[in-house]
Tab-separated table of C-alpha atoms in Angstrom:
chain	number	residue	atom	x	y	z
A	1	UNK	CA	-23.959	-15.948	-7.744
A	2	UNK	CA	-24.614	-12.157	-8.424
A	3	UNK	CA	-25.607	-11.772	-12.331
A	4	UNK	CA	-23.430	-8.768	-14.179
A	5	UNK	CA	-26.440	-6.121	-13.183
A	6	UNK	CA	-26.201	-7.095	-9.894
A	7	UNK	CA	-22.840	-7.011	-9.353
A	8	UNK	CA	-22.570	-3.462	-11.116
A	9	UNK	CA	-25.475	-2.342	-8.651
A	10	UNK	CA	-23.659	-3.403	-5.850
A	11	UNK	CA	-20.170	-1.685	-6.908
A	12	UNK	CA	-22.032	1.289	-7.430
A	13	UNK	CA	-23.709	1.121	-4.066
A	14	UNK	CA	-20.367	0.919	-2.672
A	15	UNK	CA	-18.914	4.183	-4.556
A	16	UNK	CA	-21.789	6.116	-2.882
A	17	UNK	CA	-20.660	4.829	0.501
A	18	UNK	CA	-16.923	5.335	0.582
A	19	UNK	CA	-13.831	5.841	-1.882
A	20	UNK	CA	-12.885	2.866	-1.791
A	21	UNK	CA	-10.951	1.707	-5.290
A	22	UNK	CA	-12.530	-0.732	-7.603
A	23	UNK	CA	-9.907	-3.627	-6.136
A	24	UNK	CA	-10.613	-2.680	-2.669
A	25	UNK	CA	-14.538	-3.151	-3.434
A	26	UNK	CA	-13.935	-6.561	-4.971
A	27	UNK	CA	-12.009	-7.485	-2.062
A	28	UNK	CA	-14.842	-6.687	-0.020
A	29	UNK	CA	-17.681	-8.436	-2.064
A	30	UNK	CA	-15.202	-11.635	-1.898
A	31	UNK	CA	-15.025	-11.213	1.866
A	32	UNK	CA	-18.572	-11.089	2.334
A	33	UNK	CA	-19.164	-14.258	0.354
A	34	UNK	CA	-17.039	-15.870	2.759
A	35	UNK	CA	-18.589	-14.434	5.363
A	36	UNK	CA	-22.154	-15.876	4.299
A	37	UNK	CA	-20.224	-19.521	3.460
A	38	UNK	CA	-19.021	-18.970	6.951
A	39	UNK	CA	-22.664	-18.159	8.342
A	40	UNK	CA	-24.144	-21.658	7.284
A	41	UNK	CA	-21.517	-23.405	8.589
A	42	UNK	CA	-22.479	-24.222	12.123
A	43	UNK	CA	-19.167	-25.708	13.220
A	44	UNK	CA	-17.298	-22.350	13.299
A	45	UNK	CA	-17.795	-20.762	16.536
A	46	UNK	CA	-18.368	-16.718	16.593
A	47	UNK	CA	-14.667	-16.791	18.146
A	48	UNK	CA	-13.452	-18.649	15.086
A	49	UNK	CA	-15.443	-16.105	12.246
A	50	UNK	CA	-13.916	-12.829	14.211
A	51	UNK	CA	-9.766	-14.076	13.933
A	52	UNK	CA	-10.799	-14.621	10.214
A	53	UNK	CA	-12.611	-11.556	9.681
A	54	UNK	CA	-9.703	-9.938	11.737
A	55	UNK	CA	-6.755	-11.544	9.375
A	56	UNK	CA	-8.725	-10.601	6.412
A	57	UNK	CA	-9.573	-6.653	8.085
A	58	UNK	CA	-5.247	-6.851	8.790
A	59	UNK	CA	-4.453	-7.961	4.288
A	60	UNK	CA	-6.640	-5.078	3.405
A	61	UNK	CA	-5.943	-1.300	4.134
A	62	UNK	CA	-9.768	0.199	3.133
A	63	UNK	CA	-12.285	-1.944	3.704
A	64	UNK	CA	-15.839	-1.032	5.406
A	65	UNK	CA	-15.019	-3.987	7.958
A	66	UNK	CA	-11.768	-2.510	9.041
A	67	UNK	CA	-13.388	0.568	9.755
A	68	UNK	CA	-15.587	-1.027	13.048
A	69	UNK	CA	-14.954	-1.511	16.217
A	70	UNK	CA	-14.276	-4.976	18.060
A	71	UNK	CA	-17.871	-5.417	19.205
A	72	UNK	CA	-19.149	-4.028	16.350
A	73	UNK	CA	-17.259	-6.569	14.608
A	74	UNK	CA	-19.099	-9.246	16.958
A	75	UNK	CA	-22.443	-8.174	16.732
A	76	UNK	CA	-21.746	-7.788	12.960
A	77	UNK	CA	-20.911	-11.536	12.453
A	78	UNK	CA	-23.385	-12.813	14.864
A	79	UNK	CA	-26.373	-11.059	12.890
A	80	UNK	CA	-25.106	-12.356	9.896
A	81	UNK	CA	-24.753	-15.936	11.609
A	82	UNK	CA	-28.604	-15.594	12.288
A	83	UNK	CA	-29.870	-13.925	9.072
A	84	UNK	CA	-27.969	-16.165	6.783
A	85	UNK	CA	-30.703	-15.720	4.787
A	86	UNK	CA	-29.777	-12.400	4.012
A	87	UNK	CA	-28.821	-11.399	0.236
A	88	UNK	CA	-25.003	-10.146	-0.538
A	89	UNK	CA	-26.359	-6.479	-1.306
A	90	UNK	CA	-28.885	-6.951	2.020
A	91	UNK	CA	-25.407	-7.630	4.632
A	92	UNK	CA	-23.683	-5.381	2.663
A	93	UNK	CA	-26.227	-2.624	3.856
A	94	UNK	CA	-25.617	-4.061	7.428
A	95	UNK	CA	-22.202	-3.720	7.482
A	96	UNK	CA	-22.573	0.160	6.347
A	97	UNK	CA	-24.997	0.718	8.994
A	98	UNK	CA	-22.990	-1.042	11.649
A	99	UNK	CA	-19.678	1.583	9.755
A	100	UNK	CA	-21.599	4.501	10.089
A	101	UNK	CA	-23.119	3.849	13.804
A	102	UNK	CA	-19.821	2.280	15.419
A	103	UNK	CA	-17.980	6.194	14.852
């Protein structure tokens, strides 16, 4: 779990990276927990992790996620898959790189 200062770091991270509104950012914090719950479980094929990622992209109108392309979206998930490892703040930086690169 992300302590307050964390959370408020992150948030503020994401105002410098989009306009997103302050739901819309704690929509996509929530989606990348699940994403790294996702990542550790092995029984979910890549296949499996894009249709979620893809119904979650189609109940949000601005998110970073919805913003990449299909094999952006794969590569995206399959690096997180590998570096579950990764902090929130640390895949959050990889999805914004994968945003900014997939235009």
């Amino acid at each position: 779990m992300l302590n307050l200062n964390s959370r408020l770091s992150l948030i503020s991270k994401l105002s410098l990276i989009s306009k997103l509104t302050l739901i819309s950012k704690l929509s996509l914090i929530s989606k990348l927990s699940l994403i790294a719950k996702l990542s550790l479980n092995s029984k979910l094929t890549l296949i499996s992790k894009l249709t979620l990622i893809s119904k979650l992209t189609l109940n949000s109108k601005l998110t970073l996620i919805s913003k990449l392309t299909l094999i952006s979206k794969l590569t995206l998930i399959s690096k997180l898959t590998l570096t579950s490892k990764l902090r929130l703040i640390s895949k959050l930086t990889l999805i914004s790189k994968l945003t900014l690169t997939s235009k």
